[in-house]
Amino acid sequence: MLSAMTDARSRPSRTLERAASLWVARHSLGPLSDEQRAQFLRWQEEDPAHAQAFQRMSSTLAAFDQAGPVVRDTHKRALATERRRRRAVAGLGVTAVAVIVTVVNLDVPARFADLRTGRGESRQMVLADGSRLWLDADSAVDIAFDARQRHLQLVRGRIHVEVAHEARPFDVAAGGGVVRDIGTGFDVERGDGQSRAIVTNGLASARANGTAVILHAGEGASWTGNGAPSRLEGSALGDAISWRDGRLSFSRRPLSEVVAVLDRYSSRRLVLLNAAAGHRLVSGVVRTRQADRDIAALAQSQGLSTTDIGIAILLR
């Protein structure tokens, strides 16, 4: 069970790898100044583990080419931050560049969405029409209500809605598809390249690329940006209900999808580099308040290693 996961990495180890990742980022920008070189040599001489960690972090830099846009873009932003810092404040010590290990989310549509949550944060509220809305962690949604329609645009993440019944239609758009209420409560989730809807009670229709499917309670559908909706198989209802109770329930879902969900609750980005492992089916339960502690044990249970590079955790 995923709920039995424990943290296999110690806090000192994470601190060391963050420090090493700082020096890797500084070396990536070009030759060090005399002062920086002296600081780097002193840091290495303090403990043999420092030099080993630096070498390990340097070797993982090559993995950025495999890690996809999340890590590459994060690393680019880290380097850009360091360049700006150098122009603005010359000669500051190591502590002044700690900001480069802070992942700054530059997803512009999400940052300016009407409602959004941070990593590990969830919210619930009542909308102007009386409908109830839940936002999962690291999610964002735009709201457009007028005299004729009620429309939500899921920018990223996952939401659940319990729709107040009235004459105006209630739609949720996500990833090229639209889910329409037919007197219901439902989840809508938008991931990288794929979106899905799961009905918890009542009826809903999911339409994408000119094709619509009717979903009853306990049924779901998924779609991509250029494909018709396909019905979800297996126990989808549990996934839709449990996250609002502080649990993430997975029933035979690909490991790549599980990692993507856990990423919303992790303090740092999670990047799965092992494409073959991503196809493995995983079942279990993770408590959202303990998501960080679950990552190492999940990797271990799947025969993967974890590498903490400060700005992200690589699973290989």
Coordinates of C-alpha atoms in Angstrom, one line a residue:
M1 CA 0.0 0.0 0.0
L2 CA 1.3 3.5 -0.8
S3 CA -0.1 4.7 2.5
A4 CA 2.7 2.8 4.2
M5 CA 5.4 4.9 2.6
T6 CA 8.1 6.4 4.8
D7 CA 10.8 9.0 4.1
A8 CA 14.1 7.2 3.3
R9 CA 16.2 10.4 3.0
S10 CA 17.5 12.3 6.0
R11 CA 17.3 16.1 6.4
P12 CA 21.1 16.5 6.4
S13 CA 21.4 14.6 3.1
R14 CA 18.8 16.9 1.5
T15 CA 20.6 20.0 2.8
L16 CA 23.9 18.8 1.4
E17 CA 22.4 18.1 -2.0
R18 CA 20.7 21.5 -2.1
A19 CA 24.1 23.2 -1.4
A20 CA 25.7 21.1 -4.1
S21 CA 23.0 22.0 -6.6
L22 CA 23.7 25.7 -5.9
W23 CA 27.3 25.2 -6.8
V24 CA 26.4 23.3 -9.9
A25 CA 24.1 26.1 -11.0
R26 CA 26.9 28.7 -10.4
H27 CA 29.4 26.7 -12.4
S28 CA 26.8 26.4 -15.3
L29 CA 27.0 30.2 -15.7
G30 CA 30.7 30.1 -16.6
P31 CA 34.0 30.6 -14.8
L32 CA 33.8 31.5 -11.1
S33 CA 35.2 34.7 -9.7
D34 CA 38.3 34.5 -7.5
E35 CA 36.2 35.0 -4.4
Q36 CA 33.6 32.4 -5.5
R37 CA 36.4 29.9 -6.4
A38 CA 37.9 30.4 -2.9
Q39 CA 34.4 29.8 -1.3
F40 CA 33.9 26.7 -3.4
L41 CA 37.3 25.2 -2.5
R42 CA 36.6 25.9 1.2
W43 CA 33.2 24.3 1.0
Q44 CA 34.7 21.2 -0.7
E45 CA 37.5 20.9 2.0
E46 CA 35.0 21.1 4.9
D47 CA 33.9 17.5 4.3
P48 CA 34.7 14.8 1.7
A49 CA 31.0 14.3 1.3
H50 CA 30.7 17.9 -0.2
A51 CA 32.9 17.0 -3.2
Q52 CA 31.1 13.8 -3.7
A53 CA 27.7 15.5 -3.6
F54 CA 29.0 18.1 -6.1
Q55 CA 30.1 15.4 -8.5
R56 CA 26.8 13.6 -8.1
M57 CA 24.8 16.8 -8.8
S58 CA 27.1 17.6 -11.8
S59 CA 26.4 14.2 -13.3
T60 CA 22.6 14.6 -12.9
L61 CA 22.7 17.8 -14.9
A62 CA 22.9 15.7 -18.0
A63 CA 19.6 14.2 -17.0
F64 CA 17.9 17.5 -17.7
D65 CA 17.8 16.6 -21.4
Q66 CA 15.7 13.6 -20.4
A67 CA 13.6 15.3 -17.8
G68 CA 11.2 17.1 -20.1
P69 CA 10.2 20.7 -20.0
V70 CA 9.4 20.9 -16.3
V71 CA 12.9 20.5 -15.1
R72 CA 14.6 22.2 -18.1
D73 CA 12.4 25.3 -17.7
T74 CA 12.9 25.3 -14.0
H75 CA 16.7 25.1 -14.5
K76 CA 16.6 27.9 -17.0
R77 CA 14.6 30.1 -14.6
A78 CA 17.2 29.3 -11.9
L79 CA 20.1 30.4 -14.1
A80 CA 18.2 33.5 -15.2
T81 CA 17.6 34.4 -11.6
E82 CA 21.3 34.0 -10.8
R83 CA 22.2 36.1 -13.8
R84 CA 19.9 38.9 -12.6
R85 CA 21.3 38.6 -9.1
R86 CA 24.8 38.9 -10.4
R87 CA 24.0 42.1 -12.3
A88 CA 22.1 43.6 -9.4
V89 CA 24.4 42.6 -6.5
A90 CA 28.0 41.8 -7.2
G91 CA 30.1 39.8 -4.8
L92 CA 27.4 38.5 -2.4
G93 CA 27.9 35.2 -0.6
V94 CA 26.4 31.9 -1.1
T95 CA 23.3 32.6 1.0
A96 CA 22.3 35.4 -1.4
V97 CA 21.8 32.9 -4.2
A98 CA 19.6 30.5 -2.3
V99 CA 16.7 31.8 -4.3
I100 CA 17.8 29.8 -7.3
V101 CA 16.6 26.6 -5.6
T102 CA 13.2 28.0 -5.1
V103 CA 10.9 26.9 -7.9
V104 CA 9.0 29.9 -9.1
N105 CA 5.9 29.0 -11.0
L106 CA 5.8 31.2 -14.2
D107 CA 2.7 29.6 -15.7
V108 CA 1.1 32.9 -16.6
P109 CA -2.5 31.8 -17.2
A110 CA -2.5 30.0 -13.8
R111 CA -0.9 32.9 -11.9
F112 CA -3.6 35.2 -13.1
A113 CA -6.5 32.8 -12.8
D114 CA -9.6 33.8 -10.8
L115 CA -9.0 31.1 -8.2
R116 CA -5.9 29.1 -7.6
T117 CA -4.2 27.0 -5.0
G118 CA -0.5 26.4 -4.2
R119 CA 1.4 23.2 -3.9
G120 CA -0.1 21.0 -1.1
E121 CA -3.0 23.5 -0.6
S122 CA -6.7 22.8 -1.3
R123 CA -9.8 25.0 -1.0
Q124 CA -13.5 24.8 -1.1
M125 CA -16.0 27.6 -1.6
V126 CA -19.6 28.5 -2.7
L127 CA -19.9 30.3 -6.1
A128 CA -22.2 33.1 -6.8
D129 CA -24.9 30.8 -8.1
G130 CA -24.8 28.6 -5.0
S131 CA -22.7 25.8 -6.6
R132 CA -20.0 24.4 -4.4
L133 CA -16.4 24.2 -5.8
W134 CA -13.4 22.3 -4.5
L135 CA -9.9 23.1 -5.8
D136 CA -7.2 20.4 -5.5
A137 CA -3.6 21.3 -4.8
D138 CA -1.7 23.3 -7.4
S139 CA -4.9 24.0 -9.4
A140 CA -6.3 27.1 -11.1
V141 CA -9.6 28.0 -12.6
D142 CA -11.2 30.9 -14.4
I143 CA -14.9 31.7 -13.8
A144 CA -17.3 33.4 -16.3
F145 CA -20.9 33.7 -15.2
D146 CA -23.4 35.8 -17.1
A147 CA -27.1 36.0 -17.8
R148 CA -27.0 33.0 -20.2
Q149 CA -24.3 30.6 -19.0
R150 CA -22.1 29.5 -16.2
H151 CA -18.6 28.6 -17.4
L152 CA -15.5 27.4 -15.7
Q153 CA -12.1 27.1 -17.4
L154 CA -9.8 24.6 -15.7
V155 CA -6.4 26.1 -16.3
R156 CA -4.6 23.3 -14.5
G157 CA -5.0 20.7 -11.7
R158 CA -8.3 19.3 -10.5
I159 CA -11.6 20.6 -9.3
H160 CA -14.9 19.1 -8.0
V161 CA -18.2 20.8 -8.4
E162 CA -21.6 20.2 -6.9
V163 CA -23.8 22.2 -9.3
A164 CA -26.7 24.3 -8.1
H165 CA -29.7 23.6 -10.3
E166 CA -31.1 26.4 -12.5
A167 CA -31.9 27.2 -16.1
R168 CA -28.4 28.4 -17.2
P169 CA -26.1 25.6 -18.3
F170 CA -23.0 24.8 -16.3
D171 CA -19.9 23.9 -18.2
V172 CA -16.3 23.1 -17.3
A173 CA -13.7 23.4 -20.1
A174 CA -10.4 21.6 -19.8
G175 CA -7.8 20.6 -22.4
G176 CA -9.9 21.0 -25.5
G177 CA -13.0 19.3 -23.9
V178 CA -16.1 20.5 -22.1
V179 CA -18.0 18.8 -19.3
R180 CA -21.6 19.9 -19.0
D181 CA -23.8 19.4 -15.9
I182 CA -27.0 17.4 -16.3
G183 CA -27.9 17.7 -12.6
T184 CA -24.7 16.3 -11.0
G185 CA -21.5 16.5 -9.0
F186 CA -18.3 15.7 -10.9
D187 CA -14.5 15.9 -10.9
V188 CA -12.5 17.5 -13.8
E189 CA -8.8 17.0 -13.9
R190 CA -6.3 18.5 -16.4
G191 CA -2.9 17.0 -16.8
D192 CA 0.0 17.1 -19.3
G193 CA -1.7 16.3 -22.6
Q194 CA -4.7 14.5 -21.1
S195 CA -7.9 15.6 -19.2
R196 CA -10.6 13.5 -17.5
A197 CA -13.9 13.8 -15.8
I198 CA -15.5 11.5 -13.2
V199 CA -19.1 11.8 -12.1
T200 CA -19.9 11.3 -8.4
N201 CA -23.6 11.7 -8.6
G202 CA -26.2 12.4 -11.3
L203 CA -25.3 12.8 -15.0
A204 CA -22.9 14.7 -17.0
S205 CA -21.8 14.9 -20.6
A206 CA -18.1 15.0 -21.7
R207 CA -17.6 16.5 -25.2
A208 CA -14.3 16.8 -27.1
N209 CA -13.5 17.1 -30.8
G210 CA -17.1 16.8 -31.8
T211 CA -17.9 13.7 -29.9
A212 CA -19.9 13.5 -26.6
V213 CA -20.4 10.7 -24.1
I214 CA -23.0 10.6 -21.3
L215 CA -21.6 9.7 -17.9
H216 CA -23.5 8.3 -14.9
A217 CA -22.4 8.3 -11.3
G218 CA -19.2 6.2 -10.9
E219 CA -18.3 6.6 -14.6
G220 CA -15.6 8.7 -16.1
A221 CA -14.0 9.7 -19.4
S222 CA -10.6 11.0 -20.6
W223 CA -9.6 12.9 -23.7
T224 CA -6.5 14.5 -25.3
G225 CA -6.3 17.8 -27.2
N226 CA -7.1 16.1 -30.5
G227 CA -9.0 12.9 -29.6
A228 CA -12.6 12.0 -28.8
P229 CA -13.5 11.1 -25.2
S230 CA -12.9 7.5 -24.1
R231 CA -14.5 5.9 -21.1
L232 CA -12.4 5.2 -18.1
E233 CA -12.2 1.6 -17.0
G234 CA -11.9 0.3 -13.4
S235 CA -12.9 1.9 -10.1
A236 CA -12.8 5.6 -11.0
L237 CA -15.3 6.8 -8.3
G238 CA -12.9 6.2 -5.4
D239 CA -10.3 8.5 -7.0
A240 CA -12.9 11.3 -7.3
I241 CA -14.1 11.1 -3.7
S242 CA -11.0 10.5 -1.7
W243 CA -8.9 13.5 -2.5
R244 CA -11.4 15.8 -0.8
D245 CA -11.0 13.8 2.4
G246 CA -7.2 14.2 2.4
R247 CA -6.4 10.9 0.7
L248 CA -5.2 10.2 -2.8
S249 CA -6.7 6.9 -3.9
F250 CA -5.2 5.1 -6.9
S251 CA -6.7 2.0 -8.5
R252 CA -4.5 0.5 -11.2
R253 CA -3.3 3.8 -12.5
P254 CA 0.0 4.1 -14.5
L255 CA 2.9 5.2 -12.3
S256 CA 3.4 8.2 -14.5
E257 CA -0.1 9.5 -13.6
V258 CA 0.5 8.7 -9.9
V259 CA 3.7 10.8 -9.9
A260 CA 1.9 13.6 -11.7
V261 CA -0.7 13.7 -9.0
L262 CA 1.8 13.5 -6.2
D263 CA 3.7 16.3 -7.8
R264 CA 0.9 18.7 -6.9
Y265 CA 1.3 17.9 -3.2
S266 CA 5.1 17.7 -3.1
S267 CA 7.1 20.7 -1.9
R268 CA 9.3 20.3 -5.0
R269 CA 8.7 19.2 -8.6
L270 CA 8.7 15.4 -9.2
V271 CA 10.2 14.2 -12.5
L272 CA 9.9 10.6 -13.6
L273 CA 12.9 9.8 -15.9
N274 CA 12.2 6.1 -16.3
A275 CA 9.7 5.9 -19.2
A276 CA 9.3 2.2 -18.9
A277 CA 8.4 2.3 -15.2
G278 CA 5.8 5.0 -16.0
H279 CA 3.6 2.3 -17.6
R280 CA 3.4 0.2 -14.5
L281 CA 0.0 0.0 -12.9
V282 CA -0.1 1.2 -9.2
S283 CA -2.9 0.8 -6.6
G284 CA -3.0 2.3 -3.1
V285 CA -3.7 5.3 -0.9
V286 CA -1.5 8.3 0.0
R287 CA -2.4 10.8 2.7
T288 CA -2.0 14.2 1.2
R289 CA -0.5 15.7 4.4
Q290 CA 2.3 13.2 4.2
A291 CA 2.9 13.3 0.4
D292 CA 6.6 14.3 0.7
R293 CA 7.4 11.4 2.9
D294 CA 5.8 9.0 0.5
I295 CA 8.0 9.8 -2.5
A296 CA 11.1 7.8 -1.5
A297 CA 9.2 4.7 -0.5
L298 CA 7.1 4.8 -3.7
A299 CA 10.4 4.9 -5.7
Q300 CA 11.8 2.1 -3.7
S301 CA 8.7 -0.1 -4.1
Q302 CA 9.1 0.3 -7.9
G303 CA 12.8 -0.3 -8.0
L304 CA 13.6 3.4 -8.7
S305 CA 16.2 5.7 -7.1
T306 CA 15.5 9.3 -6.1
T307 CA 17.9 12.2 -6.6
D308 CA 17.2 15.4 -4.9
I309 CA 18.7 18.3 -7.0
G310 CA 17.2 21.0 -4.8
I311 CA 14.8 22.4 -7.3
A312 CA 13.3 19.0 -8.1
I313 CA 13.4 15.3 -7.2
L314 CA 14.3 13.0 -10.1
L315 CA 12.9 9.4 -10.1
R316 CA 15.0 7.0 -12.1

